[in-house]
Coordinates of C-alpha atoms in Angstrom, one line a residue:
Chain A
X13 CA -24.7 -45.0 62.1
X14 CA -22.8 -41.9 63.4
X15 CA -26.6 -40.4 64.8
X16 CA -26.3 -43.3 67.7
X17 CA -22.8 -42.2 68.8
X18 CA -23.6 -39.0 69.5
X19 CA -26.8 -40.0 71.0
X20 CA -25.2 -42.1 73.7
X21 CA -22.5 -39.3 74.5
X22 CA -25.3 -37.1 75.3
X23 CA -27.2 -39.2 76.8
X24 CA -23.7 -39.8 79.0
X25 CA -23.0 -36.4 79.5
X26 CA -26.8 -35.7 80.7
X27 CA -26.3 -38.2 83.5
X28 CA -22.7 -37.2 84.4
X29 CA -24.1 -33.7 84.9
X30 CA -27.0 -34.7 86.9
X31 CA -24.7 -36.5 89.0
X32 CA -22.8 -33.8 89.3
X33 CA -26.0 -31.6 90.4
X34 CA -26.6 -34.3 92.7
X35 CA -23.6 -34.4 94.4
X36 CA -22.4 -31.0 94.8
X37 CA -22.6 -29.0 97.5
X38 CA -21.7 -26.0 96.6
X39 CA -23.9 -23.5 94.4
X40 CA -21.2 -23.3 91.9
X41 CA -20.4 -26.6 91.1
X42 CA -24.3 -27.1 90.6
X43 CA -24.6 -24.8 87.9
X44 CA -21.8 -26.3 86.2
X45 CA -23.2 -29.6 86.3
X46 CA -26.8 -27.5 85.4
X47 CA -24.5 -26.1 82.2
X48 CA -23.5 -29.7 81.1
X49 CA -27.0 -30.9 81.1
X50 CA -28.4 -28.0 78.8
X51 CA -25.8 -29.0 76.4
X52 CA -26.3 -33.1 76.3
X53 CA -30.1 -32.0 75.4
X54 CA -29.0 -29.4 72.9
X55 CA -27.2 -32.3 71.4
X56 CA -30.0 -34.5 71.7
X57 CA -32.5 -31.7 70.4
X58 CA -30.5 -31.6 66.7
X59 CA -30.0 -34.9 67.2
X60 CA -33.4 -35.6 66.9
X61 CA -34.5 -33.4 64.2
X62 CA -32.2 -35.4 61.2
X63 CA -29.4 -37.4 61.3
X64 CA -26.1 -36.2 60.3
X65 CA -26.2 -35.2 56.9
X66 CA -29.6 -33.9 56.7
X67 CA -31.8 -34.4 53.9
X68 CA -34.4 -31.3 53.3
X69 CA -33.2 -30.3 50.0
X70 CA -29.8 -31.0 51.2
X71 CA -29.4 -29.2 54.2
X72 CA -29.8 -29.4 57.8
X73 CA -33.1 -28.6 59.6
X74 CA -33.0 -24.9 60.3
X75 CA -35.6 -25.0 63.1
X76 CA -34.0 -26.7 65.8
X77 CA -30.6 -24.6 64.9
X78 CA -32.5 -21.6 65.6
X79 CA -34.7 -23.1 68.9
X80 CA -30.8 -24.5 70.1
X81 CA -29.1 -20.7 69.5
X82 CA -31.9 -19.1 71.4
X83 CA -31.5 -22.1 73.8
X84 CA -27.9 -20.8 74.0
X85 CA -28.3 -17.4 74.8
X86 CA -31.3 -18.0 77.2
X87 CA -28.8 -20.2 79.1
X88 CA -26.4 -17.4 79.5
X89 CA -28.6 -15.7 80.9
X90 CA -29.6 -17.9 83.3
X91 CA -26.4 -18.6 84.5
X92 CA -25.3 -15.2 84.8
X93 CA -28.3 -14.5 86.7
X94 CA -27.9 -17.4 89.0
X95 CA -24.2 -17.0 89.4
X96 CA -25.0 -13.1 90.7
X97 CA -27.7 -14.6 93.3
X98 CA -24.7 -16.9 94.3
X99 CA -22.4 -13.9 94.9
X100 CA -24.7 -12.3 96.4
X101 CA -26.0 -15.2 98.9
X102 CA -22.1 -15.7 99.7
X103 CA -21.3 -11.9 100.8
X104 CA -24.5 -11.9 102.7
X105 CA -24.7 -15.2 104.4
X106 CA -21.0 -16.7 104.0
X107 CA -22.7 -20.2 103.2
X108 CA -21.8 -21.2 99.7
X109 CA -24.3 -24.1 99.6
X110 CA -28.1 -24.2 100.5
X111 CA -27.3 -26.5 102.7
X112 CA -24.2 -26.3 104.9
X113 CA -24.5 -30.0 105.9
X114 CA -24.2 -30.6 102.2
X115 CA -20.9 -28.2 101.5
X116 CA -18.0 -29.9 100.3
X117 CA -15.0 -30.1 102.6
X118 CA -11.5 -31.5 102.8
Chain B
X17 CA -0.6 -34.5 45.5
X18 CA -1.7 -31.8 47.6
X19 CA -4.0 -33.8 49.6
X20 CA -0.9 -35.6 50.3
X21 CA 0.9 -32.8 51.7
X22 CA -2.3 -31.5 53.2
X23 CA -2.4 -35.0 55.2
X24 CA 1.5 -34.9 56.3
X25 CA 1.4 -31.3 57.4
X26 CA -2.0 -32.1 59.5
X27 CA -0.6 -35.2 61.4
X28 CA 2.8 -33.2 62.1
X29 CA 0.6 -30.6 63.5
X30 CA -0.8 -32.7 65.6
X31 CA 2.4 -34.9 66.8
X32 CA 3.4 -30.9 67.8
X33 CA 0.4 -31.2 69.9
X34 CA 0.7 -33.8 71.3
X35 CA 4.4 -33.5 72.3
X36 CA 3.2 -30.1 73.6
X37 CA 0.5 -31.9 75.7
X38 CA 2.5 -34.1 77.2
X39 CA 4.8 -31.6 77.9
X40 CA 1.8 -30.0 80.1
X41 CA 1.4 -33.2 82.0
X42 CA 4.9 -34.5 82.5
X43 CA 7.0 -31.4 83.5
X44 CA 7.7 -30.4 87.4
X45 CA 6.8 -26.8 87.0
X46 CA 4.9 -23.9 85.8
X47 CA 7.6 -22.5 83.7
X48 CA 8.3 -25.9 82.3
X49 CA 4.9 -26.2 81.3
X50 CA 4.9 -23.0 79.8
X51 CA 7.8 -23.8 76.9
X52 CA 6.1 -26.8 76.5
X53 CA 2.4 -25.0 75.7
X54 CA 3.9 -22.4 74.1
X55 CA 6.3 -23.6 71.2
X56 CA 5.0 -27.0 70.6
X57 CA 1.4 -26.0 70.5
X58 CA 1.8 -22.4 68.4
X59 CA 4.3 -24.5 65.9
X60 CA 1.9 -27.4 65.6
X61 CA -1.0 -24.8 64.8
X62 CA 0.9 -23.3 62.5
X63 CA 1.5 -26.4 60.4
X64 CA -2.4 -27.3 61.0
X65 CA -3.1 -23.8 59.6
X66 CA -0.5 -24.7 56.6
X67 CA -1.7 -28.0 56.1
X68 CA -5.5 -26.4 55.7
X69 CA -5.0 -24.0 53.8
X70 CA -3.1 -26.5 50.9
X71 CA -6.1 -28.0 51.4
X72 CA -8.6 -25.4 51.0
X73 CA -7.0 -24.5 47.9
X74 CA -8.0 -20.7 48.0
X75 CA -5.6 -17.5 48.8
X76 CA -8.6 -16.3 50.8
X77 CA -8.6 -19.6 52.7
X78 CA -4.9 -18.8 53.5
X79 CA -5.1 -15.4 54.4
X80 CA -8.0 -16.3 57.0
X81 CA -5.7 -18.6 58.3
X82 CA -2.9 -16.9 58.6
X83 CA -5.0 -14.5 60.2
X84 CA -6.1 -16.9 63.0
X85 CA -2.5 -18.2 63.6
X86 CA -0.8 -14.6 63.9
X87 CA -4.0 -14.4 66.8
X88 CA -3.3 -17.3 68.4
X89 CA 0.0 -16.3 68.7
X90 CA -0.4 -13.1 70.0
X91 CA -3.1 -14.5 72.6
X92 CA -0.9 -17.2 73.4
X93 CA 2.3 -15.1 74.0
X94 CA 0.6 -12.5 76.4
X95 CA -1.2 -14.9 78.5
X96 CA 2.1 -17.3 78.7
X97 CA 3.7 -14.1 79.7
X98 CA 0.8 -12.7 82.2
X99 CA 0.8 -16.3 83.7
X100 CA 4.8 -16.6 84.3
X101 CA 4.5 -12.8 86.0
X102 CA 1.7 -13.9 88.2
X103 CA 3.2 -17.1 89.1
X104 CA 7.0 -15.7 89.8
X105 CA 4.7 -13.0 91.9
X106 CA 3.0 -16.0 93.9
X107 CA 6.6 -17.4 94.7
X108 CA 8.0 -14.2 96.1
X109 CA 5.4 -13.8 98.1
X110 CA 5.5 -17.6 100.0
X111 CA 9.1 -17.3 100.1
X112 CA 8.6 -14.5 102.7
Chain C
X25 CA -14.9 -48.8 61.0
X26 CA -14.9 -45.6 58.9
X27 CA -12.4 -42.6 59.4
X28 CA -15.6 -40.8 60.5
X29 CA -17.3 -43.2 62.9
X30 CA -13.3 -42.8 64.4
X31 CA -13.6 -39.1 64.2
X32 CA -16.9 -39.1 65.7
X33 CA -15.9 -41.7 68.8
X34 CA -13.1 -39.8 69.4
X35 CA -15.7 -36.4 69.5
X36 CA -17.6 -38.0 72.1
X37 CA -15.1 -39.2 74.4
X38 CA -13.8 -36.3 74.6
X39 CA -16.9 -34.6 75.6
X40 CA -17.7 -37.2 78.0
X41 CA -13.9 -36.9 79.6
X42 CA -14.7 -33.4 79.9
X43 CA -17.6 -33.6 81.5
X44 CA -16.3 -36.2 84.1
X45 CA -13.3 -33.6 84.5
X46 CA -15.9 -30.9 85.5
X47 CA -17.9 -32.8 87.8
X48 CA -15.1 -34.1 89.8
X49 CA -13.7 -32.3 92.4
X50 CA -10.1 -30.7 92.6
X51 CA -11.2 -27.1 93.4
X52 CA -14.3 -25.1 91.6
X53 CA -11.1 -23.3 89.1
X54 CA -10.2 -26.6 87.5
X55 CA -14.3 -27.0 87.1
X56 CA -14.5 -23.7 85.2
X57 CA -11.3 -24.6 83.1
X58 CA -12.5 -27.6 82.0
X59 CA -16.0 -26.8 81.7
X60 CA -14.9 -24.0 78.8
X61 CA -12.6 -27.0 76.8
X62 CA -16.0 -28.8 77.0
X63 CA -18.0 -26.0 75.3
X64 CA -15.2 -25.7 72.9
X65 CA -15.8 -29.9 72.8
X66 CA -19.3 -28.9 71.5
X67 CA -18.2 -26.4 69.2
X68 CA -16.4 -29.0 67.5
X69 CA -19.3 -31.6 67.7
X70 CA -21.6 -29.1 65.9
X71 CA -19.2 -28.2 63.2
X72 CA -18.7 -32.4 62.3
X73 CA -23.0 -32.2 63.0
X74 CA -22.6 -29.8 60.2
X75 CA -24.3 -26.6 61.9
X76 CA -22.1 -23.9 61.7
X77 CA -23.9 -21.4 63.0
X78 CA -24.2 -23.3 66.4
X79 CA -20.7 -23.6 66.2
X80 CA -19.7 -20.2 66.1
X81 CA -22.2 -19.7 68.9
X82 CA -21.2 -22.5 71.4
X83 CA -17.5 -21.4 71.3
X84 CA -18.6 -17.2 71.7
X85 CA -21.3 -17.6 73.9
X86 CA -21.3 -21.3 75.6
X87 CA -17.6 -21.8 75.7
X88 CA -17.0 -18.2 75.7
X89 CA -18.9 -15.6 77.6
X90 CA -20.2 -18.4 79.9
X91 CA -16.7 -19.0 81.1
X92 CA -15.5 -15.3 81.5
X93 CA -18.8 -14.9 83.6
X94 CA -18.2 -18.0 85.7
X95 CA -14.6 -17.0 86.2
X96 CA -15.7 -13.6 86.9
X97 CA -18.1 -14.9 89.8
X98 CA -15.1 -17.2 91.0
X99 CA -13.1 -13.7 91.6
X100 CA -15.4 -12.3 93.7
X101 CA -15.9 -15.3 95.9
X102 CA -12.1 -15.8 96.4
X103 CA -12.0 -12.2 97.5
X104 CA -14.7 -12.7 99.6
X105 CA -13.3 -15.8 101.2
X106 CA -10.1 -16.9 100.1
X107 CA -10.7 -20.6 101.2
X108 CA -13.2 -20.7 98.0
X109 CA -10.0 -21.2 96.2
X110 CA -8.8 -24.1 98.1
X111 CA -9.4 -27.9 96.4
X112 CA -12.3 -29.8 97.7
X113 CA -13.4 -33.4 98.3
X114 CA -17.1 -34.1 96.6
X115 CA -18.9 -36.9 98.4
X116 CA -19.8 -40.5 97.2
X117 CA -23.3 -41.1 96.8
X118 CA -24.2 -44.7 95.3
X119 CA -27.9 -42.9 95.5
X120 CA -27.0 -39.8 93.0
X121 CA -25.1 -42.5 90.6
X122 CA -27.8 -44.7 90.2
X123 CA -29.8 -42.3 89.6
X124 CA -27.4 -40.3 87.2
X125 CA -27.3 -44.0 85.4
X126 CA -31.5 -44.4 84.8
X127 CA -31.5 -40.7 83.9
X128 CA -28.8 -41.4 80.9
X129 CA -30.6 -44.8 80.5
X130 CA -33.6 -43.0 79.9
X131 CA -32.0 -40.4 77.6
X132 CA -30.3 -42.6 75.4
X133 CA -33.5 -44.8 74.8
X134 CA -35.6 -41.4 73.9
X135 CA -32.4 -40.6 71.5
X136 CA -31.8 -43.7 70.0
X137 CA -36.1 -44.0 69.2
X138 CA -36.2 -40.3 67.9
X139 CA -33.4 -40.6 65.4
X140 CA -34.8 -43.8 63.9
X141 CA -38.6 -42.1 63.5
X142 CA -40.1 -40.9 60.4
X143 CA -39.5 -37.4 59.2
X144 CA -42.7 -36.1 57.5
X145 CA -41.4 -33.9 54.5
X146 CA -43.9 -31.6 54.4
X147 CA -42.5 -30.3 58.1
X148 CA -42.0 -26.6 59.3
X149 CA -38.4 -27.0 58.5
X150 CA -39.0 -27.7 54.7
X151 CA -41.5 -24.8 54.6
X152 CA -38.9 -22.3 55.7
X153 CA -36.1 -23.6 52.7
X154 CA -39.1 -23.1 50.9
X155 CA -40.1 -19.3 51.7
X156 CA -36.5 -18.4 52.4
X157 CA -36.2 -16.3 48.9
X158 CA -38.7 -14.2 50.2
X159 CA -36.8 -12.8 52.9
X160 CA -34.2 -12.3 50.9
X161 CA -31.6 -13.9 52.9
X162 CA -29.1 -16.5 52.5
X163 CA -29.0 -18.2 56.0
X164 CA -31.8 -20.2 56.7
X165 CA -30.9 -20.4 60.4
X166 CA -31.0 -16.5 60.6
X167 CA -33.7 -16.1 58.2
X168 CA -35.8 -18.1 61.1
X169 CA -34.5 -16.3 64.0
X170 CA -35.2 -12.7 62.9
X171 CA -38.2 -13.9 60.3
X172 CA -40.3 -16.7 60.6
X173 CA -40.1 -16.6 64.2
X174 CA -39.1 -12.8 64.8
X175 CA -41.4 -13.3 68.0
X176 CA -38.9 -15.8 69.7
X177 CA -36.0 -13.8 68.9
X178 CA -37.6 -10.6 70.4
X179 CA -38.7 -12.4 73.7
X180 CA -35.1 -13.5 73.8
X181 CA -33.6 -10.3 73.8
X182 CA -35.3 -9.2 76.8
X183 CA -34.5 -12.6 78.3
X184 CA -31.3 -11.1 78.0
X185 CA -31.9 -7.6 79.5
X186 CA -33.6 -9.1 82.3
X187 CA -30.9 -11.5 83.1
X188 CA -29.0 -7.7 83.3
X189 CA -31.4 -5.9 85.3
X190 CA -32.3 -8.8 87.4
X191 CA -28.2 -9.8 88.5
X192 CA -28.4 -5.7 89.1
X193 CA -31.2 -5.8 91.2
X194 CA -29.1 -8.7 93.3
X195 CA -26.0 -6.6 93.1
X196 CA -26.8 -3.1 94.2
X197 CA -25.7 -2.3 97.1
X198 CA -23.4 -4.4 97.7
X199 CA -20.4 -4.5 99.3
X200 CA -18.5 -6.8 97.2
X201 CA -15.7 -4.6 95.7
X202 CA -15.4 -4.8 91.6
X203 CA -12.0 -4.3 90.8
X204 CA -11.4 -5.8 87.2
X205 CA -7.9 -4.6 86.6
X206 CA -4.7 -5.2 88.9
X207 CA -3.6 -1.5 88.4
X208 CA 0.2 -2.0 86.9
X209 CA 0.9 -1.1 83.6
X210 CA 1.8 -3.8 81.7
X211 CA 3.4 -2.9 77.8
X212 CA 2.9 -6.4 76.5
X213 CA -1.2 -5.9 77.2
X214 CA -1.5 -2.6 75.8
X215 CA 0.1 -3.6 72.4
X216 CA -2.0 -6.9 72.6
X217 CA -4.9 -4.8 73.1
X218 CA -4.4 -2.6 70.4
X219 CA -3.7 -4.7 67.5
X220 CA -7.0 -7.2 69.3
X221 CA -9.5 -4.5 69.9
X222 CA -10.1 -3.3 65.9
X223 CA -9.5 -6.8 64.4
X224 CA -12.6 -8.1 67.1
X225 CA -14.5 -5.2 66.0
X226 CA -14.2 -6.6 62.4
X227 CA -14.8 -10.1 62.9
X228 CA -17.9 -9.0 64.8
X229 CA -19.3 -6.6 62.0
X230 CA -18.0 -9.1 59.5
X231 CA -19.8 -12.0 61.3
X232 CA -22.7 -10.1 61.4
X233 CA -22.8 -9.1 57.8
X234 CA -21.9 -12.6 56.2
X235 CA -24.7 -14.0 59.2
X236 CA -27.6 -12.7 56.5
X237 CA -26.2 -15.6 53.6
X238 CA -23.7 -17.6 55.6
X239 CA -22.9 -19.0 59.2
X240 CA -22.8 -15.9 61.4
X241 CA -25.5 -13.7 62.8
X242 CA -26.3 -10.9 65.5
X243 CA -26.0 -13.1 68.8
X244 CA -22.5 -14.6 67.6
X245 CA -21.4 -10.8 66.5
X246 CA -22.6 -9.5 70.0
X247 CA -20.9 -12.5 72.1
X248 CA -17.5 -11.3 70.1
X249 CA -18.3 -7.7 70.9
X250 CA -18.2 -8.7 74.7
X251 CA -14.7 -10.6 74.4
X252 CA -13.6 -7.1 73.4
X253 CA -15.4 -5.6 76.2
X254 CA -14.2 -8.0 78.7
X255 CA -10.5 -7.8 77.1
X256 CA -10.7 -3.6 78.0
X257 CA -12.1 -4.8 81.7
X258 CA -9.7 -6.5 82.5
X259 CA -6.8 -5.1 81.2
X260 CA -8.3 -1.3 82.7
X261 CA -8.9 0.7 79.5
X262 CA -13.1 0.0 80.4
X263 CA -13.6 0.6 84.3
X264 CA -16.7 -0.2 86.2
X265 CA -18.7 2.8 87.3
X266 CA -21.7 2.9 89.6
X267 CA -23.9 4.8 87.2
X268 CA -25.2 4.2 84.0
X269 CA -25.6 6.9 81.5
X270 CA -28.3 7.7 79.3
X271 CA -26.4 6.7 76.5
X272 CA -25.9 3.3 77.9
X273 CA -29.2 3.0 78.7
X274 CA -30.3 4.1 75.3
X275 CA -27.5 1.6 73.8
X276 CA -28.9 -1.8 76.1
X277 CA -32.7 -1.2 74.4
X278 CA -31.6 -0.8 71.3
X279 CA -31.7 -3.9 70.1
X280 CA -35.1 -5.0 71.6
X281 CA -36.5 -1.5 70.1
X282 CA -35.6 -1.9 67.2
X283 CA -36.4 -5.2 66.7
X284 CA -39.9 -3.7 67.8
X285 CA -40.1 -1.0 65.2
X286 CA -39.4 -3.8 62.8
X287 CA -42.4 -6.0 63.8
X288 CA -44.9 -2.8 64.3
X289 CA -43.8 -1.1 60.7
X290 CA -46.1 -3.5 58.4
X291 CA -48.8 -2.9 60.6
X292 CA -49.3 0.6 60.2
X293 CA -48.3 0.0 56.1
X294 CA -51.4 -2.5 56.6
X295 CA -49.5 -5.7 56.6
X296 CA -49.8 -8.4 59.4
X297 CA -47.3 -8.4 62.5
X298 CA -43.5 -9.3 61.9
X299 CA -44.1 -9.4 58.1
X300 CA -40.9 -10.3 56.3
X301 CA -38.8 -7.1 55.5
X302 CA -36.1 -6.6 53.4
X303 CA -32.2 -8.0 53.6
X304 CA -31.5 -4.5 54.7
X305 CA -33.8 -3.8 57.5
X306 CA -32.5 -7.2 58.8
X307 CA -29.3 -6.5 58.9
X308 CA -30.1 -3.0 60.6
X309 CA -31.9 -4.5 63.3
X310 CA -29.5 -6.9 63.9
X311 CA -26.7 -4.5 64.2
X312 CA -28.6 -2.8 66.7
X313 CA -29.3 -6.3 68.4
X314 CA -25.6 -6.8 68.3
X315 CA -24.9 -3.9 70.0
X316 CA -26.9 -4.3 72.7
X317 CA -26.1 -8.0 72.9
X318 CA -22.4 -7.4 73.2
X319 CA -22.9 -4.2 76.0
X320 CA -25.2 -6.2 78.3
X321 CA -22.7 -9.1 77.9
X322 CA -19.8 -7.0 79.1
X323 CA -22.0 -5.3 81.8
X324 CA -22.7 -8.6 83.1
X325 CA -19.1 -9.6 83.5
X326 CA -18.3 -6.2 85.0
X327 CA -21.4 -6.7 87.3
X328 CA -21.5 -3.0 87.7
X329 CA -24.3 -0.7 86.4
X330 CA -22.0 1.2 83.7
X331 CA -18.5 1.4 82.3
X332 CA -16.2 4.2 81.8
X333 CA -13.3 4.8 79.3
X334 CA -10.5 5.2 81.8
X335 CA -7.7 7.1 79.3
X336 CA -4.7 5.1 79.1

């Protein structure tokens, strides 16, 4: 019963953060929105593998836990990564979208 | 018995909280906000952490949370403090 | 409606409120600031999911480290351009939302089927409860990570280094100033720092040693090895330097090599690849691996090649 809850606020989150992705202009507030999706299908990813309360011998399925903490650190990664390109496009070019039609302004 | 307690300590905790969160949201300044955060949230954790560790039922359990409320308190009093520099330094610098 | 079908609606609104918080607009800093609570959100959706060890690694790394680094990135744009800082307008797109809306359509349908599928017993996850005794470990979670499948684990780590090495590459030469610390002297920071600085070196070893039989682990212990790091960055005990010693060189491959040694040793004693060691070789190798989790961490916040002890 509790499976289907979480499994529509990921599902909710997923599309807020593609909106966000959509939306955005600038670089920054696309990897946030990138960041917010990784986690709804984190969610979804356990999700799938048992419902709460999991039932191998009692405990919950160790294989997705350990697929969703690399999942974790390989999206550090990325992010730190991406944010440094970011930076680094912004002191080189002063743009901080790909597309300056698309930057947010007031 | 003790679940009892355990139960009336948690939802005081959390009234703390909440009176500290509406502090956040209601009050004109930063200062403000800050009393708010800082004694209604750290007093509300602390009866949280109480109302836990009646729960938990182990010394160990209370010690770790003891532990993690002296932190939070430290944490919380620096960066109130760091925060109410910066922001008195922000105002002296537009009143120029 | 049960107290935990409450507990758990009230889990996901949150998170969903978060998110909508972060994807507004109001200025990238509110973004960040609420994009942390939500990983702390997720922290606490794990914990009622009953996966602690995801827990503990949400709040150090997602929540965590993912918001110093973002916040970190946010400096150097403001003092590249203060108008970063200002508040902006995002634009309405009826487009993006009904798009956003099939996408979560499409996810919820794929959720809703896979949680209502049959689970065949005999799966992967079943076999490693069943093997686990012969690691010799407690945790299944880290008995697969640095066991069963040692090879993901290792490929991850240099993930990691070559997140490093590649945001170096982007960086060098540069002429964005890194200047972590504001330069006064403030008491109530040095006092903070030094009653902090041991106790995170503690929770770190101790999360690494109870990570063999309980929640906890090397990636969790390295991610609270760079709040430290971070914590002396910014309050100026660690300063950024433009060179990296040997040492820290030595200290950033640690992990990956000896996670290598640990893989190659059964070879040459003539068992296969990554053959399951004992509890204490683990938890060598993953003290190594926390080391060099937790440096790489903090040199990616500092965004400089190397740090320095500056003496206080």
């Amino acid at each position: 019963m509790n499976a289907e809850v979480f499994v529509l606020g990921a599902a909710a989150v997923f599309g807020i953060g593609l909106y966000g992705l959509l939306i955005a202009g600038h670089l920054m507030r696309k990897l946030l929105a990138l960041n917010l999706m990784v986690s709804a299908v984190f969610l979804l990813l356990l999700l799938a593998s048992e419902p709460i309360a999991g039932t191998i011998a009692g405990q919950p399925d160790p294989l997705p836990q350990a697929l969703i903490l690399t999942g974790i650190v390989i999206a550090v990664s990325t992010t730190a990564f991406a944010l440094a390109l970011m930076v680094r496009y912004f002191a080189r070019t002063g743009q901080s979208a790909l597309d300056p039609d698309s930057a947010d302004d007031d | 018995m003790a679940e009892f307690i355990a139960l009336a300590l948690l939802l005081t905790g959390g009234f703390f909280f909440l009176a500290g969160t509406i502090g956040l949201l209601r009050l004109p300044d930063v200062y403000c906000r800050l009393h708010a955060l800082t004694k209604a949230d750290n007093l509300g954790l602390m009866l949280i952490c109480l109302g836990l560790s009646v729960h938990g039922g182990s010394v160990r359990t209370a010690l770790f949370l003891l532990t993690i409320w002296l932190l939070a308190l430290m944490a919380s009093t620096v960066s109130a403090h760091l925060i109410a520099r910066h922001s008195r330094a922000l105002q002296r610098r537009q009143g120029e | 409606m049960s107290a935990g079908l409450l507990i758990d609606l009230s889990l996901v609104l949150m998170l969903v409120g978060l998110a909508l918080q972060v994807v507004r607009g109001h200025g990238l800093f509110r973004g960040i600031v609420f994009f942390v609570a939500f990983g702390l959100a997720m922290a606490l959706a794990w914990a009622r999911l009953g996966v602690p060890d995801l827990a503990l690694a949400d709040a150090a790394i997602g929540a965590g480290v993912t918001g110093a680094l973002m916040l970190a990135a946010f400096r150097r744009l403001v003092e590249l351009d203060p108008a970063q800082a200002r508040p902006t307008v995002a634009p309405h797109s009826p487009l993006a939302l009904a798009i956003a809306l099939l996408a979560a359509l499409l996810v919820a349908v794929i959720g809703l089927t896979t949680i209502g599928l049959e689970h065949d017993p005999g799966r992967a996850g079943g076999q490693v409860l069943e093997r686990l005794p012969e690691t010799g470990l407690g945790n299944p979670v880290t008995g697969v990570l640095l066991v069963f499948r040692g090879f993901d684990t290792l490929l991850e780590m240099v993930v990691l280094l070559a997140a490093l090495l590649g945001a170096r590459i982007v960086t060098a030469g540069d002429r964005v100033p890194v200047r972590a610390a504001s330069g006064e002297v403030l008491p109530l920071v040095g006092s903070l720092r030094a009653i902090v600085i041991p106790l995170t070196l503690l929770v770190a070893v101790h999360l690494l040693i109870q990570g063999a039989d309980d929640a906890g682990g090397a990636f969790q212990a390295g991610a609270v090895l760079a709040a430290a790091g971070v914590l002396l960055l910014l309050s100026g005990r660690l300063v950024p330097s433009e060179r990296a010693t040997g040492m820290l060189r030595f200290a950033l491959v640690l992990g990956i090599a000896a996670f290598m040694l640990m893989a190659w040793w059964p070879i040459m004693q003539g068992r296969g690849l990554l053959a399951p060691p004992g509890k204490g070789t683990i938890l060598a190798v993953e003290a190594a691996m926390m080391l060099s989790i937790g440096l790489t961490l903090t040199l990616l916040f500092s965004g400089s090649a190397g740090v320095r002890a500056e003496p206080s």
